[in-house]
mmCIF file with all atom_site columns, C-alpha atoms in Angstrom:
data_model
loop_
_atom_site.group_PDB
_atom_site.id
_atom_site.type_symbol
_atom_site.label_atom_id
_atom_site.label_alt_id
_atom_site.label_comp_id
_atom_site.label_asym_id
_atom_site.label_entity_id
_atom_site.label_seq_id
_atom_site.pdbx_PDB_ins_code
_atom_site.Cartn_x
_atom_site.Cartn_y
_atom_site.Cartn_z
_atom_site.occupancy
_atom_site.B_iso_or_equiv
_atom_site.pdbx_formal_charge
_atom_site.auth_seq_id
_atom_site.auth_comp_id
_atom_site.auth_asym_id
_atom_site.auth_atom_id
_atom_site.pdbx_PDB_model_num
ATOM 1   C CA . UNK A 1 1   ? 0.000   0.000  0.000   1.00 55.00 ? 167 UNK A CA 1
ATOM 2   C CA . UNK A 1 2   ? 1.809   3.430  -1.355  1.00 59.00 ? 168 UNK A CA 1
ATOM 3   C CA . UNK A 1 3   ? 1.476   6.248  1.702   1.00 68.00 ? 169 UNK A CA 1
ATOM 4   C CA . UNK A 1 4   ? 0.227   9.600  0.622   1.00 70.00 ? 170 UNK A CA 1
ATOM 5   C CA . UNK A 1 5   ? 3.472   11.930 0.786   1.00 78.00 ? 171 UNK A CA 1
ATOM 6   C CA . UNK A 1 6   ? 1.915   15.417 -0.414  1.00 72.00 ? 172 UNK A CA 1
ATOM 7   C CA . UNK A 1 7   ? 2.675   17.621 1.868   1.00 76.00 ? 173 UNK A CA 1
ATOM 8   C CA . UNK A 1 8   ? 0.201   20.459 3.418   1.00 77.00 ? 174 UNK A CA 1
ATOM 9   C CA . UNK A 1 9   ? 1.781   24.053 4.064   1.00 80.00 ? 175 UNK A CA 1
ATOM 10  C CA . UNK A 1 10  ? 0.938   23.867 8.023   1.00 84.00 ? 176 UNK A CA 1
ATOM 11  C CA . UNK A 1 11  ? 3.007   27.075 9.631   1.00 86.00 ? 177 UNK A CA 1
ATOM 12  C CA . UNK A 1 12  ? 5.053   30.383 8.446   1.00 90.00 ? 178 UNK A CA 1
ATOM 13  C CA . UNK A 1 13  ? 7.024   31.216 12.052  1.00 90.00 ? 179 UNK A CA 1
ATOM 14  C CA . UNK A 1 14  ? 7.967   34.495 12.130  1.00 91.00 ? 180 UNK A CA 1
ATOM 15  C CA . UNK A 1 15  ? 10.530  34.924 14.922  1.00 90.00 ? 181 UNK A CA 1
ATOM 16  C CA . UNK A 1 16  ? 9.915   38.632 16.697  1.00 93.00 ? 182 UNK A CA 1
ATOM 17  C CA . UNK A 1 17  ? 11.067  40.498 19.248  1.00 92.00 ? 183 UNK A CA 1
ATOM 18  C CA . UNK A 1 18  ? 7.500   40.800 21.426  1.00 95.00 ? 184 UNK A CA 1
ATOM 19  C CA . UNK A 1 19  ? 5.040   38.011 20.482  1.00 95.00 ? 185 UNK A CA 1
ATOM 20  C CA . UNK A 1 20  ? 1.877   39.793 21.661  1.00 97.00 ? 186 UNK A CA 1
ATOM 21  C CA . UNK A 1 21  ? 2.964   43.644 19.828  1.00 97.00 ? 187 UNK A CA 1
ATOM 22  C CA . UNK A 1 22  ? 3.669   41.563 16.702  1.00 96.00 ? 188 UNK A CA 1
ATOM 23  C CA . UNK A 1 23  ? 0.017   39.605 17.103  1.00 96.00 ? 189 UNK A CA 1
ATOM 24  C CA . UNK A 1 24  ? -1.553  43.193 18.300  1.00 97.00 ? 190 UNK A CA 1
ATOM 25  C CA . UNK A 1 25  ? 0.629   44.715 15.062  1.00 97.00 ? 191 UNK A CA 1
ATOM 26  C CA . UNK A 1 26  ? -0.585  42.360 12.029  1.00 96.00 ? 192 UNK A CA 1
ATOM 27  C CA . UNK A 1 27  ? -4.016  42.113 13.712  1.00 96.00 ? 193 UNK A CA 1
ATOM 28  C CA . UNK A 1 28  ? -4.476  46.136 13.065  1.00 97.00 ? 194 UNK A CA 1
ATOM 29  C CA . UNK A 1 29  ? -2.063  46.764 10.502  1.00 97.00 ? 195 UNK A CA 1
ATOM 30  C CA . UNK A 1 30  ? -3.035  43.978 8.004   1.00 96.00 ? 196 UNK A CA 1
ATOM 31  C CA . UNK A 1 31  ? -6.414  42.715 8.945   1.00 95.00 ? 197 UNK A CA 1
ATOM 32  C CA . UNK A 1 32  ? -5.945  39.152 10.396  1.00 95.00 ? 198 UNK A CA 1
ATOM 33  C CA . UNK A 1 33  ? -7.888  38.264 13.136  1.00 94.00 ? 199 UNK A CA 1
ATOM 34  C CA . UNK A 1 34  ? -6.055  36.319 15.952  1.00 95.00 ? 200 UNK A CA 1
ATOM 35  C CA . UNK A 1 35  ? -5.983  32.563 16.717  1.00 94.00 ? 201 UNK A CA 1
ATOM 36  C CA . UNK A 1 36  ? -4.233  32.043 19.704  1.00 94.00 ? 202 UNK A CA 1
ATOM 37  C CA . UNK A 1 37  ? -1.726  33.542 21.760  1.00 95.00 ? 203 UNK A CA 1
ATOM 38  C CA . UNK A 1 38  ? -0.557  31.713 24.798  1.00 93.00 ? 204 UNK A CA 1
ATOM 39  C CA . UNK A 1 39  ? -0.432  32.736 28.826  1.00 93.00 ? 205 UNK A CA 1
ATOM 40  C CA . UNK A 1 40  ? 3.537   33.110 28.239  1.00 92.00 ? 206 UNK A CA 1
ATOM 41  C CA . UNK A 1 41  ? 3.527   35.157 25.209  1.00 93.00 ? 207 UNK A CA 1
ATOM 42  C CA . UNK A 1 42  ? 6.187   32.947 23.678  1.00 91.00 ? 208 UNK A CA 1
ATOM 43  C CA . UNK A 1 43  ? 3.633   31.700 20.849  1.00 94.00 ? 209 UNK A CA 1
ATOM 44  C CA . UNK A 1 44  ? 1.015   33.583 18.997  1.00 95.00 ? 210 UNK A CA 1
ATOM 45  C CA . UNK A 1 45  ? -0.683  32.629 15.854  1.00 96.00 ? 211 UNK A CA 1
ATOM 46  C CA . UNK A 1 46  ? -3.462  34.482 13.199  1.00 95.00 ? 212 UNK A CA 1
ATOM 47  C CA . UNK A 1 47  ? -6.276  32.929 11.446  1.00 91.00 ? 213 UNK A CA 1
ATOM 48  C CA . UNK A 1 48  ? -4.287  32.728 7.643   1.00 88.00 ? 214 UNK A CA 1
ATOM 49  C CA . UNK A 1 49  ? -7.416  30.576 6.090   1.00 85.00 ? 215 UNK A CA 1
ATOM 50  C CA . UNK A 1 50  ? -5.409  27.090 5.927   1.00 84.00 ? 216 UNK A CA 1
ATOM 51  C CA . UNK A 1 51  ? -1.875  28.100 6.694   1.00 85.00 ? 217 UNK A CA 1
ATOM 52  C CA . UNK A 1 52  ? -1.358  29.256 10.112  1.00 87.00 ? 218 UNK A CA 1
ATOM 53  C CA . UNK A 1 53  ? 0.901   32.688 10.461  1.00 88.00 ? 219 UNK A CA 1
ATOM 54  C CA . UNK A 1 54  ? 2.531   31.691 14.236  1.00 89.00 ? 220 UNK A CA 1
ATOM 55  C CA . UNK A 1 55  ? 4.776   33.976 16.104  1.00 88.00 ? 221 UNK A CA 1
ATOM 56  C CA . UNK A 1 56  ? 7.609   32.726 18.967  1.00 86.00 ? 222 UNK A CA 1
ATOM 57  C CA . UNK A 1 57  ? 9.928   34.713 20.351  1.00 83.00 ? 223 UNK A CA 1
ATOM 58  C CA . UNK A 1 58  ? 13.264  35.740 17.825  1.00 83.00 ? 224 UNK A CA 1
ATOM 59  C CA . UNK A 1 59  ? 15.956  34.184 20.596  1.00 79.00 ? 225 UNK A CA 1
ATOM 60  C CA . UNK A 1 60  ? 14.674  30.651 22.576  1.00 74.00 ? 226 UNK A CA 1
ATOM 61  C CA . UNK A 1 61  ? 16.738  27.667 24.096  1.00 67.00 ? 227 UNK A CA 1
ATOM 62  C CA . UNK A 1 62  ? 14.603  25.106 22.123  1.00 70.00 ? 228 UNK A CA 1
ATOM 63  C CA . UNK A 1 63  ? 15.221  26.197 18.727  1.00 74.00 ? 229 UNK A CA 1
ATOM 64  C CA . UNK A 1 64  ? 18.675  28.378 18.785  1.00 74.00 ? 230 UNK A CA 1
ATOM 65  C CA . UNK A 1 65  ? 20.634  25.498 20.137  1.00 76.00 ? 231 UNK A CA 1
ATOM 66  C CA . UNK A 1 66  ? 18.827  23.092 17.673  1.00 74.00 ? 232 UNK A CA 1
ATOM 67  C CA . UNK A 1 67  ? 18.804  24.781 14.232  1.00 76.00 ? 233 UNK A CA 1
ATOM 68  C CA . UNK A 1 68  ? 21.230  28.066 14.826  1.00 80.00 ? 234 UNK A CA 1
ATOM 69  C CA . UNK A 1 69  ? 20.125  31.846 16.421  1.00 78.00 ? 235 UNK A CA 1
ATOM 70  C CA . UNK A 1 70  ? 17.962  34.386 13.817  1.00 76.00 ? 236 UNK A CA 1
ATOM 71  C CA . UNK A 1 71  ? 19.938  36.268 12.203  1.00 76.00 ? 237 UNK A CA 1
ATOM 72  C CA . UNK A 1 72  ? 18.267  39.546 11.875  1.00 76.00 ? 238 UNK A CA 1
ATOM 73  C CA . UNK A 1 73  ? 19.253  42.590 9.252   1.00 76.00 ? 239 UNK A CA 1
ATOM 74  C CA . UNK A 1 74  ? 22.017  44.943 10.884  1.00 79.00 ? 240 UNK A CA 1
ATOM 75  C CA . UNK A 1 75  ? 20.170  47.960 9.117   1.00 77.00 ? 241 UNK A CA 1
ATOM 76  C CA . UNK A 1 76  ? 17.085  49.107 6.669   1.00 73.00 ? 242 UNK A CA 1
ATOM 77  C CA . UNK A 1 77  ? 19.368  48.335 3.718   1.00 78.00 ? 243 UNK A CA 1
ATOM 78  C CA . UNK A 1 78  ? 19.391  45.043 4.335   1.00 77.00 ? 244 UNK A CA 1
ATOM 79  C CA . UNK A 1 79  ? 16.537  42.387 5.007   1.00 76.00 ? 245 UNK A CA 1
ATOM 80  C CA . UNK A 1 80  ? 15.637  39.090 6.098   1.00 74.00 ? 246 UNK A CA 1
ATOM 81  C CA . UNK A 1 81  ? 16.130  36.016 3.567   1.00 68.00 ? 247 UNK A CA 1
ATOM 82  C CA . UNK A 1 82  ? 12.148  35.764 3.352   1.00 78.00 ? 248 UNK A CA 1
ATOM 83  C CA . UNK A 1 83  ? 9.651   37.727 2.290   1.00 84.00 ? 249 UNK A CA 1
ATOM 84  C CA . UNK A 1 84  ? 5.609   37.166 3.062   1.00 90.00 ? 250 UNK A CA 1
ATOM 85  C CA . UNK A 1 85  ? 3.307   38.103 0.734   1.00 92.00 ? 251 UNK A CA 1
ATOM 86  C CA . UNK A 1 86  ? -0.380  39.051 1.450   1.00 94.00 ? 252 UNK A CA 1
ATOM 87  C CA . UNK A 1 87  ? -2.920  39.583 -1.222  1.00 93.00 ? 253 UNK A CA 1
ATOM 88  C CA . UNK A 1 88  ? -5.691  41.695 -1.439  1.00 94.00 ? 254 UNK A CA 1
ATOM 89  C CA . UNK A 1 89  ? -8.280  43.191 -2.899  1.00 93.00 ? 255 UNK A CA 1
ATOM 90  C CA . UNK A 1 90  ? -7.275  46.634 -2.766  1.00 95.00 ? 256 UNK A CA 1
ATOM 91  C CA . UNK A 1 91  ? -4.005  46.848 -2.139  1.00 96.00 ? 257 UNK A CA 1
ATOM 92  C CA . UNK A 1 92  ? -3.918  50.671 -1.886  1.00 97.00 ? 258 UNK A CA 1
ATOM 93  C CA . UNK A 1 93  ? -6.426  50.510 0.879   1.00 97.00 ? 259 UNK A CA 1
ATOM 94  C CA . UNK A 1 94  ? -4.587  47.907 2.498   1.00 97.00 ? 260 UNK A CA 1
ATOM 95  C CA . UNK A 1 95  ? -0.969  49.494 1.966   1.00 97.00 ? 261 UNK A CA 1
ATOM 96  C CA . UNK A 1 96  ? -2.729  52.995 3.835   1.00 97.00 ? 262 UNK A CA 1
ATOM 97  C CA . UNK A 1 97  ? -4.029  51.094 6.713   1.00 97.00 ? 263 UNK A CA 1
ATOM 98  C CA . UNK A 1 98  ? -0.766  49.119 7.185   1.00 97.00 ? 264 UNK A CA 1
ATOM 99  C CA . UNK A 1 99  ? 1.278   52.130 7.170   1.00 98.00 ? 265 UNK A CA 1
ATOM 100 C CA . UNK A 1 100 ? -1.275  54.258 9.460   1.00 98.00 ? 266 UNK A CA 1
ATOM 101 C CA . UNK A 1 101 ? -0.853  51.281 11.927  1.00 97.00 ? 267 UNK A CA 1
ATOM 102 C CA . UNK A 1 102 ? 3.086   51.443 12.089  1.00 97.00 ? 268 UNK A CA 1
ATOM 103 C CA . UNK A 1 103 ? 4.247   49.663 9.064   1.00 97.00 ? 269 UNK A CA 1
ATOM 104 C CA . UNK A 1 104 ? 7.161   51.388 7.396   1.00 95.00 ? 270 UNK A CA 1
ATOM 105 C CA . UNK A 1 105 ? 6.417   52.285 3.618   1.00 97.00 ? 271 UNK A CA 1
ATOM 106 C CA . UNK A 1 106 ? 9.176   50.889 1.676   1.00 95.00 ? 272 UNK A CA 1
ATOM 107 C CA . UNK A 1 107 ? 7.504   50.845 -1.619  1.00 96.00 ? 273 UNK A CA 1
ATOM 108 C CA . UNK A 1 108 ? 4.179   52.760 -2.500  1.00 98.00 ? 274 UNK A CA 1
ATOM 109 C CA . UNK A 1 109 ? 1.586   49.949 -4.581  1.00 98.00 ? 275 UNK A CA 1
ATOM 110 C CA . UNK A 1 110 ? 2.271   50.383 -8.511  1.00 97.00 ? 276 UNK A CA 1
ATOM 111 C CA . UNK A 1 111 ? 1.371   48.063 -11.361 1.00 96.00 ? 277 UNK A CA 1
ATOM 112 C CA . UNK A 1 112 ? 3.296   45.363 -12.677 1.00 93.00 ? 278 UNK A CA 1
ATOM 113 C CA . UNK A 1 113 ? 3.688   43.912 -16.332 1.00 91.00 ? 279 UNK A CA 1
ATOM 114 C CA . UNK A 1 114 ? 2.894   40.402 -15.125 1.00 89.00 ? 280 UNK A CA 1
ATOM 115 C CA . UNK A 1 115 ? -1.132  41.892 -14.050 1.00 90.00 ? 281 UNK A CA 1
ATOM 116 C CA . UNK A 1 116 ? -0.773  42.383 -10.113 1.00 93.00 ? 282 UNK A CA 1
ATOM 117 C CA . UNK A 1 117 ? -0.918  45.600 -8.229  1.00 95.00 ? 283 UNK A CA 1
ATOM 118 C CA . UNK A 1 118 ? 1.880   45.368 -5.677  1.00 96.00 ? 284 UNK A CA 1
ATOM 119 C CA . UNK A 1 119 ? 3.855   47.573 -2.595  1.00 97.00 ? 285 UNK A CA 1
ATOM 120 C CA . UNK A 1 120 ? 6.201   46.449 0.055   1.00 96.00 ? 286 UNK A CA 1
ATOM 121 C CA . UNK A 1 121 ? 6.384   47.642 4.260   1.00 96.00 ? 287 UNK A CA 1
ATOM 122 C CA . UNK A 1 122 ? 8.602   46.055 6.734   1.00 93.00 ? 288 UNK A CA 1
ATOM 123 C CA . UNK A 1 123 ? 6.686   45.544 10.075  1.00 94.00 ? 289 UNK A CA 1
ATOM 124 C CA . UNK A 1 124 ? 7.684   46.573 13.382  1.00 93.00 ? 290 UNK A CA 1
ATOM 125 C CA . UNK A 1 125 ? 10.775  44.103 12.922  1.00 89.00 ? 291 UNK A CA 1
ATOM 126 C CA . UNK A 1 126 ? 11.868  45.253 9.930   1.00 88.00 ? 292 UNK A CA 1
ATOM 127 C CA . UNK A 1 127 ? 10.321  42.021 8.141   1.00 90.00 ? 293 UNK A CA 1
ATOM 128 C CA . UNK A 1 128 ? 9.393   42.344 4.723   1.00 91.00 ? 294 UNK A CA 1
ATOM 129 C CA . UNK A 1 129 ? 5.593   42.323 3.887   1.00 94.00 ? 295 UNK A CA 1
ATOM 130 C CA . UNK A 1 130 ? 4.377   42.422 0.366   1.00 94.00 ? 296 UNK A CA 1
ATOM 131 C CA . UNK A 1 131 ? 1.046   43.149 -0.551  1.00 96.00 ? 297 UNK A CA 1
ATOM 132 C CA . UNK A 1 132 ? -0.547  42.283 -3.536  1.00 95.00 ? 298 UNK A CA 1
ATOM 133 C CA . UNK A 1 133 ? -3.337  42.168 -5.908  1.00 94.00 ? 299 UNK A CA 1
ATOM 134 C CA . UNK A 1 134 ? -4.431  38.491 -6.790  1.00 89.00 ? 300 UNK A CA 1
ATOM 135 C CA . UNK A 1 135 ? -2.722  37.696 -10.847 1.00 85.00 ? 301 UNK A CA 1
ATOM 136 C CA . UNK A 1 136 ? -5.879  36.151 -11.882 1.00 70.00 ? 302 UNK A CA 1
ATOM 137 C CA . UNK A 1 137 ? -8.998  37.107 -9.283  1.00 58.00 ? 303 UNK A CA 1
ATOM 138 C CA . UNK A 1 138 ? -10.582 34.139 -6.999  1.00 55.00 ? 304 UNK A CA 1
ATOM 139 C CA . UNK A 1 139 ? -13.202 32.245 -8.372  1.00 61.00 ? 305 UNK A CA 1
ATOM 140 C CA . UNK A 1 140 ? -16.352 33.228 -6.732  1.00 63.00 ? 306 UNK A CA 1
ATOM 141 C CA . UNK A 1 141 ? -18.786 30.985 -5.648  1.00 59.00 ? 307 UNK A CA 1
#
């Protein structure tokens, strides 16, 4: 009997400085609403649809000693080695609201020659967020 192997995209962790002002942040800032965030405020995690956005703390014993310490940019001219991407709707209503609630602009939204609106913030640690306009709209049921 062959085992079913496919994976399923469970988890983005974002390692951050304060769990619970990075929840509060991307709660206000980019419209998630939030899951879960634990009695320790070492874990947090927003409602993504079915990938989970979760949030730990950017230095901990269990995984620095495991799999290396986070690495973080050493100024604004530098940035992480990922990027998340959001998509929306309207992205220019989306970029305003992310910046009023403490994002830093990086990049206003402009068109691109592939079809998608798009415009880049860092959050409040210095993570890159794009947002975007879907290529091809969701199918509506």
């Amino acid at each position: 009997m062959a085992s079913n192997l496919s994976p399923v995209f469970a988890y983005t962790v974002m390692y951050v400085k304060d769990v619970a002002k990075s929840i509060d942040f991307y709660a206000k800032a980019f419209g998630y609403n939030v899951r879960r965030l634990d009695e320790s405020h070492r874990w947090g995690e927003l409602q993504s649809g079915e990938t989970t956005i979760a949030f730990t703390n950017i230095h901990q014993h269990e995984t620095d000693d495991l799999t290396g310490s986070v690495q973080t940019p050493k100024s604004g001219k530098e940035r992480a080695p990922v990027e998340v991407c959001f998509n929306y709707s309207d992205v220019d209503a989306a970029f305003k609201r992310a910046v009023e609630n403490g994002a830093v602009a990086v990049c206003k939204p402009e068109d691109k020659e592939w079809g998608q609106r798009v415009g880049y913030v860092r959050d409040i640690d210095g993570i890159t967020i794009r947002m975007g306009s879907y290529v091809n709209s969701p199918k509506q049921d």
